[in-house]
PDB file of C-alpha atoms in Angstrom:
ATOM      1  CA  UNK A   1      54.535 -30.342-126.204  1.00 46.00           C
ATOM      2  CA  UNK A   2      51.008 -31.538-127.011  1.00 41.00           C
ATOM      3  CA  UNK A   3      52.375 -33.765-129.795  1.00 45.00           C
ATOM      4  CA  UNK A   4      54.860 -35.326-127.367  1.00 43.00           C
ATOM      5  CA  UNK A   5      52.064 -36.063-124.852  1.00 38.00           C
ATOM      6  CA  UNK A   6      49.833 -37.593-127.531  1.00 37.00           C
ATOM      7  CA  UNK A   7      52.716 -39.681-128.848  1.00 39.00           C
ATOM      8  CA  UNK A   8      53.473 -40.931-125.334  1.00 40.00           C
ATOM      9  CA  UNK A   9      49.825 -41.898-124.793  1.00 39.00           C
ATOM     10  CA  UNK A  10      49.720 -43.650-128.178  1.00 41.00           C
ATOM     11  CA  UNK A  11      52.916 -45.593-127.503  1.00 41.00           C
ATOM     12  CA  UNK A  12      51.704 -46.570-124.034  1.00 41.00           C
ATOM     13  CA  UNK A  13      48.390 -47.840-125.378  1.00 41.00           C
ATOM     14  CA  UNK A  14      50.070 -49.654-128.268  1.00 42.00           C
ATOM     15  CA  UNK A  15      52.707 -51.306-126.087  1.00 41.00           C
ATOM     16  CA  UNK A  16      50.199 -52.223-123.375  1.00 39.00           C
ATOM     17  CA  UNK A  17      47.902 -53.905-125.890  1.00 40.00           C
ATOM     18  CA  UNK A  18      50.671 -55.675-127.780  1.00 42.00           C
ATOM     19  CA  UNK A  19      53.040 -56.684-125.034  1.00 46.00           C
ATOM     20  CA  UNK A  20      51.054 -56.785-121.787  1.00 56.00           C
ATOM     21  CA  UNK A  21      50.678 -60.563-121.786  1.00 82.00           C
ATOM     22  CA  UNK A  22      53.591 -62.085-119.907  1.00 89.00           C
ATOM     23  CA  UNK A  23      53.588 -65.123-117.679  1.00 97.00           C
ATOM     24  CA  UNK A  24      55.602 -64.566-114.508  1.00 98.00           C
ATOM     25  CA  UNK A  25      57.023 -68.010-113.784  1.00 98.00           C
ATOM     26  CA  UNK A  26      58.829 -66.940-110.628  1.00 98.00           C
ATOM     27  CA  UNK A  27      60.603 -64.136-108.808  1.00 98.00           C
ATOM     28  CA  UNK A  28      63.642 -64.495-106.537  1.00 98.00           C
ATOM     29  CA  UNK A  29      66.011 -62.255-104.600  1.00 98.00           C
ATOM     30  CA  UNK A  30      69.633 -63.345-104.153  1.00 97.00           C
ATOM     31  CA  UNK A  31      72.286 -61.542-102.128  1.00 96.00           C
ATOM     32  CA  UNK A  32      73.849 -59.065-102.592  1.00 96.00           C
ATOM     33  CA  UNK A  33      70.524 -57.631-103.792  1.00 97.00           C
ATOM     34  CA  UNK A  34      69.963 -59.235-107.203  1.00 98.00           C
ATOM     35  CA  UNK A  35      66.348 -59.671-108.344  1.00 98.00           C
ATOM     36  CA  UNK A  36      65.462 -62.419-110.821  1.00 98.00           C
ATOM     37  CA  UNK A  37      62.108 -62.343-112.619  1.00 98.00           C
ATOM     38  CA  UNK A  38      61.577 -65.403-114.812  1.00 98.00           C
ATOM     39  CA  UNK A  39      58.907 -65.106-117.492  1.00 98.00           C
ATOM     40  CA  UNK A  40      57.289 -66.767-120.438  1.00 97.00           C
ATOM     41  CA  UNK A  41      56.690 -64.054-123.001  1.00 96.00           C
ATOM     42  CA  UNK A  42      55.129 -63.810-126.429  1.00 96.00           C
ATOM     43  CA  UNK A  43      57.393 -65.137-129.165  1.00 94.00           C
ATOM     44  CA  UNK A  44      59.138 -62.501-131.244  1.00 94.00           C
ATOM     45  CA  UNK A  45      61.533 -62.110-134.173  1.00 95.00           C
ATOM     46  CA  UNK A  46      65.037 -61.797-132.724  1.00 95.00           C
ATOM     47  CA  UNK A  47      68.189 -60.530-134.426  1.00 96.00           C
ATOM     48  CA  UNK A  48      70.693 -61.665-135.547  1.00 95.00           C
ATOM     49  CA  UNK A  49      68.408 -64.254-137.113  1.00 94.00           C
ATOM     50  CA  UNK A  50      71.168 -66.864-137.549  1.00 92.00           C
ATOM     51  CA  UNK A  51      71.493 -67.197-133.753  1.00 90.00           C
ATOM     52  CA  UNK A  52      67.802 -67.527-132.898  1.00 93.00           C
ATOM     53  CA  UNK A  53      64.788 -69.613-133.820  1.00 92.00           C
ATOM     54  CA  UNK A  54      62.413 -67.646-136.005  1.00 93.00           C
ATOM     55  CA  UNK A  55      59.157 -66.420-134.566  1.00 93.00           C
ATOM     56  CA  UNK A  56      57.159 -68.770-136.827  1.00 93.00           C
ATOM     57  CA  UNK A  57      59.095 -71.805-135.517  1.00 93.00           C
ATOM     58  CA  UNK A  58      58.633 -71.051-131.805  1.00 95.00           C
ATOM     59  CA  UNK A  59      55.910 -71.000-129.223  1.00 96.00           C
ATOM     60  CA  UNK A  60      57.387 -69.120-126.274  1.00 97.00           C
ATOM     61  CA  UNK A  61      60.054 -66.519-125.506  1.00 97.00           C
ATOM     62  CA  UNK A  62      61.645 -67.519-122.180  1.00 97.00           C
ATOM     63  CA  UNK A  63      63.064 -64.545-120.257  1.00 97.00           C
ATOM     64  CA  UNK A  64      65.089 -63.776-117.163  1.00 98.00           C
ATOM     65  CA  UNK A  65      65.071 -60.154-116.105  1.00 98.00           C
ATOM     66  CA  UNK A  66      68.018 -59.715-113.761  1.00 98.00           C
ATOM     67  CA  UNK A  67      68.484 -56.379-112.013  1.00 98.00           C
ATOM     68  CA  UNK A  68      69.690 -54.829-108.800  1.00 98.00           C
ATOM     69  CA  UNK A  69      66.916 -54.497-106.258  1.00 97.00           C
ATOM     70  CA  UNK A  70      65.413 -51.040-105.787  1.00 94.00           C
ATOM     71  CA  UNK A  71      66.744 -50.939-102.187  1.00 90.00           C
ATOM     72  CA  UNK A  72      69.359 -52.679-100.067  1.00 92.00           C
ATOM     73  CA  UNK A  73      72.052 -53.079-102.719  1.00 95.00           C
ATOM     74  CA  UNK A  74      75.845 -52.743-102.578  1.00 94.00           C
ATOM     75  CA  UNK A  75      77.245 -49.223-102.429  1.00 92.00           C
ATOM     76  CA  UNK A  76      77.695 -47.910-105.966  1.00 91.00           C
ATOM     77  CA  UNK A  77      75.023 -50.236-107.395  1.00 92.00           C
ATOM     78  CA  UNK A  78      72.438 -48.650-109.670  1.00 95.00           C
ATOM     79  CA  UNK A  79      68.953 -49.214-108.260  1.00 96.00           C
ATOM     80  CA  UNK A  80      67.084 -51.386-110.780  1.00 96.00           C
ATOM     81  CA  UNK A  81      70.170 -51.635-113.039  1.00 97.00           C
ATOM     82  CA  UNK A  82      70.803 -54.663-115.267  1.00 98.00           C
ATOM     83  CA  UNK A  83      73.229 -57.336-114.038  1.00 97.00           C
ATOM     84  CA  UNK A  84      75.495 -58.384-116.945  1.00 97.00           C
ATOM     85  CA  UNK A  85      77.870 -61.314-117.539  1.00 97.00           C
ATOM     86  CA  UNK A  86      75.665 -64.053-116.081  1.00 98.00           C
ATOM     87  CA  UNK A  87      75.118 -67.368-117.833  1.00 98.00           C
ATOM     88  CA  UNK A  88      71.540 -68.578-117.521  1.00 98.00           C
ATOM     89  CA  UNK A  89      70.079 -71.826-118.797  1.00 98.00           C
ATOM     90  CA  UNK A  90      66.533 -73.100-118.806  1.00 98.00           C
ATOM     91  CA  UNK A  91      65.329 -76.670-118.946  1.00 98.00           C
ATOM     92  CA  UNK A  92      61.638 -77.083-119.748  1.00 98.00           C
ATOM     93  CA  UNK A  93      60.218 -80.517-118.908  1.00 98.00           C
ATOM     94  CA  UNK A  94      56.802 -81.748-120.058  1.00 98.00           C
ATOM     95  CA  UNK A  95      55.130 -83.023-116.870  1.00 98.00           C
ATOM     96  CA  UNK A  96      52.980 -85.474-118.825  1.00 98.00           C
ATOM     97  CA  UNK A  97      55.590 -87.118-121.098  1.00 98.00           C
ATOM     98  CA  UNK A  98      58.944 -86.309-119.468  1.00 98.00           C
ATOM     99  CA  UNK A  99      60.288 -84.850-122.743  1.00 98.00           C
ATOM    100  CA  UNK A 100      62.504 -81.829-122.216  1.00 98.00           C
ATOM    101  CA  UNK A 101      64.154 -78.919-123.998  1.00 97.00           C
ATOM    102  CA  UNK A 102      67.333 -77.204-122.815  1.00 97.00           C
ATOM    103  CA  UNK A 103      68.284 -73.661-123.872  1.00 97.00           C
ATOM    104  CA  UNK A 104      70.881 -71.031-123.061  1.00 98.00           C
ATOM    105  CA  UNK A 105      69.423 -67.588-122.441  1.00 98.00           C
ATOM    106  CA  UNK A 106      71.365 -64.826-124.178  1.00 97.00           C
ATOM    107  CA  UNK A 107      71.441 -61.085-123.483  1.00 97.00           C
ATOM    108  CA  UNK A 108      68.623 -59.311-125.338  1.00 96.00           C
ATOM    109  CA  UNK A 109      67.513 -55.706-125.655  1.00 96.00           C
ATOM    110  CA  UNK A 110      64.023 -54.392-126.346  1.00 95.00           C
ATOM    111  CA  UNK A 111      61.946 -51.293-125.643  1.00 94.00           C
ATOM    112  CA  UNK A 112      59.771 -52.952-122.984  1.00 90.00           C
ATOM    113  CA  UNK A 113      62.188 -54.725-120.595  1.00 90.00           C
ATOM    114  CA  UNK A 114      65.418 -53.125-121.859  1.00 95.00           C
ATOM    115  CA  UNK A 115      68.379 -55.466-121.154  1.00 97.00           C
ATOM    116  CA  UNK A 116      67.397 -59.024-120.189  1.00 98.00           C
ATOM    117  CA  UNK A 117      68.359 -62.630-120.883  1.00 98.00           C
ATOM    118  CA  UNK A 118      66.047 -64.607-123.191  1.00 97.00           C
ATOM    119  CA  UNK A 119      65.547 -67.121-125.979  1.00 97.00           C
ATOM    120  CA  UNK A 120      62.777 -68.225-128.319  1.00 96.00           C
ATOM    121  CA  UNK A 121      61.886 -71.892-127.917  1.00 97.00           C
ATOM    122  CA  UNK A 122      59.531 -74.634-128.941  1.00 97.00           C
ATOM    123  CA  UNK A 123      57.851 -76.490-126.096  1.00 98.00           C
ATOM    124  CA  UNK A 124      58.573 -80.231-125.775  1.00 98.00           C
ATOM    125  CA  UNK A 125      54.904 -81.123-126.109  1.00 98.00           C
ATOM    126  CA  UNK A 126      51.489 -79.567-126.533  1.00 98.00           C
ATOM    127  CA  UNK A 127      50.840 -75.970-125.533  1.00 97.00           C
ATOM    128  CA  UNK A 128      48.018 -77.298-123.336  1.00 98.00           C
ATOM    129  CA  UNK A 129      50.417 -79.454-121.275  1.00 98.00           C
ATOM    130  CA  UNK A 130      51.981 -78.246-118.027  1.00 98.00           C
ATOM    131  CA  UNK A 131      55.717 -77.966-117.580  1.00 98.00           C
ATOM    132  CA  UNK A 132      58.428 -77.913-114.959  1.00 98.00           C
ATOM    133  CA  UNK A 133      60.873 -75.100-115.699  1.00 98.00           C
ATOM    134  CA  UNK A 134      64.362 -75.098-114.183  1.00 98.00           C
ATOM    135  CA  UNK A 135      66.531 -72.001-114.425  1.00 98.00           C
ATOM    136  CA  UNK A 136      70.223 -72.325-113.578  1.00 98.00           C
ATOM    137  CA  UNK A 137      72.242 -69.149-113.068  1.00 98.00           C
ATOM    138  CA  UNK A 138      76.019 -69.293-113.284  1.00 98.00           C
ATOM    139  CA  UNK A 139      78.164 -66.386-112.048  1.00 97.00           C
ATOM    140  CA  UNK A 140      80.530 -64.583-114.424  1.00 97.00           C
ATOM    141  CA  UNK A 141      83.595 -66.554-115.448  1.00 93.00           C
ATOM    142  CA  UNK A 142      87.049 -65.466-114.263  1.00 88.00           C
ATOM    143  CA  UNK A 143      87.959 -63.541-117.420  1.00 91.00           C
ATOM    144  CA  UNK A 144      84.580 -61.809-117.760  1.00 95.00           C
ATOM    145  CA  UNK A 145      84.493 -59.823-114.527  1.00 96.00           C
ATOM    146  CA  UNK A 146      87.201 -58.595-112.165  1.00 95.00           C
ATOM    147  CA  UNK A 147      86.719 -57.411-108.568  1.00 95.00           C
ATOM    148  CA  UNK A 148      88.261 -54.479-106.733  1.00 96.00           C
ATOM    149  CA  UNK A 149      89.546 -54.927-103.172  1.00 97.00           C
ATOM    150  CA  UNK A 150      86.545 -53.163-101.576  1.00 96.00           C
ATOM    151  CA  UNK A 151      84.117 -55.630-103.233  1.00 96.00           C
ATOM    152  CA  UNK A 152      86.317 -58.628-102.398  1.00 96.00           C
ATOM    153  CA  UNK A 153      86.520 -57.610 -98.725  1.00 96.00           C
ATOM    154  CA  UNK A 154      82.752 -57.255 -98.374  1.00 95.00           C
ATOM    155  CA  UNK A 155      81.395 -59.950-100.745  1.00 95.00           C
ATOM    156  CA  UNK A 156      84.331 -62.133-101.748  1.00 94.00           C
ATOM    157  CA  UNK A 157      85.766 -62.636-105.223  1.00 94.00           C
ATOM    158  CA  UNK A 158      82.419 -63.355-106.860  1.00 94.00           C
ATOM    159  CA  UNK A 159      79.186 -61.627-107.810  1.00 96.00           C
ATOM    160  CA  UNK A 160      76.948 -64.433-106.568  1.00 96.00           C
ATOM    161  CA  UNK A 161      76.900 -68.201-106.169  1.00 96.00           C
ATOM    162  CA  UNK A 162      75.439 -70.590-108.734  1.00 97.00           C
ATOM    163  CA  UNK A 163      71.667 -70.691-108.287  1.00 98.00           C
ATOM    164  CA  UNK A 164      69.002 -73.195-109.365  1.00 98.00           C
ATOM    165  CA  UNK A 165      65.310 -72.272-109.372  1.00 98.00           C
ATOM    166  CA  UNK A 166      62.602 -74.851-110.131  1.00 98.00           C
ATOM    167  CA  UNK A 167      58.953 -74.092-110.910  1.00 98.00           C
ATOM    168  CA  UNK A 168      56.265 -76.747-111.387  1.00 98.00           C
ATOM    169  CA  UNK A 169      52.877 -76.726-113.120  1.00 98.00           C
ATOM    170  CA  UNK A 170      53.773 -73.912-115.519  1.00 98.00           C
ATOM    171  CA  UNK A 171      50.997 -73.364-118.064  1.00 98.00           C
ATOM    172  CA  UNK A 172      52.239 -71.651-121.259  1.00 98.00           C
ATOM    173  CA  UNK A 173      48.975 -71.969-123.224  1.00 97.00           C
ATOM    174  CA  UNK A 174      47.911 -68.282-123.208  1.00 97.00           C
ATOM    175  CA  UNK A 175      51.436 -67.096-124.037  1.00 96.00           C
ATOM    176  CA  UNK A 176      51.891 -69.676-126.796  1.00 96.00           C
ATOM    177  CA  UNK A 177      48.613 -68.641-128.445  1.00 95.00           C
ATOM    178  CA  UNK A 178      49.391 -64.916-128.275  1.00 94.00           C
ATOM    179  CA  UNK A 179      50.991 -62.817-130.995  1.00 89.00           C
ATOM    180  CA  UNK A 180      52.772 -59.470-130.972  1.00 86.00           C
ATOM    181  CA  UNK A 181      51.181 -58.570-134.302  1.00 81.00           C
TER     182      UNK A 181
END
């Protein structure tokens, strides 16, 4: 028991020191009770490597944590549970030069956030520049998710509508300079 407690304390201290730095770009709530938290996180090595930019070739790990709210969610929903099957894109625009980068966020899994959508990326400019970040969320496609009659009667034949969230003056400098090592 004592070993388990000490291990928990060690892991908490290690993870807090290594992974505490995250830039919350924005937070939104969309009916029927879906919470979006958009973040700039510290770059990381992601697997499979053939699908992702390597840690050494990136500056930022863009994330979208998408979960049911803790309260006021549809019957049967798991409070705080991950929302799968969404398609999320991010466009990062340098506010000084107008250069932009467009990425698709893919489902990821780690020991800090658990399931989330994310992607490593290189900023379209200097890490000291400010950026406009646009997240577009597309609902599941027709063959990816089916709806029972009870859901369709209460919410329609969809999970949510397409959403666009825009954030200006995003400063990635601290995140881009940070390392998980």
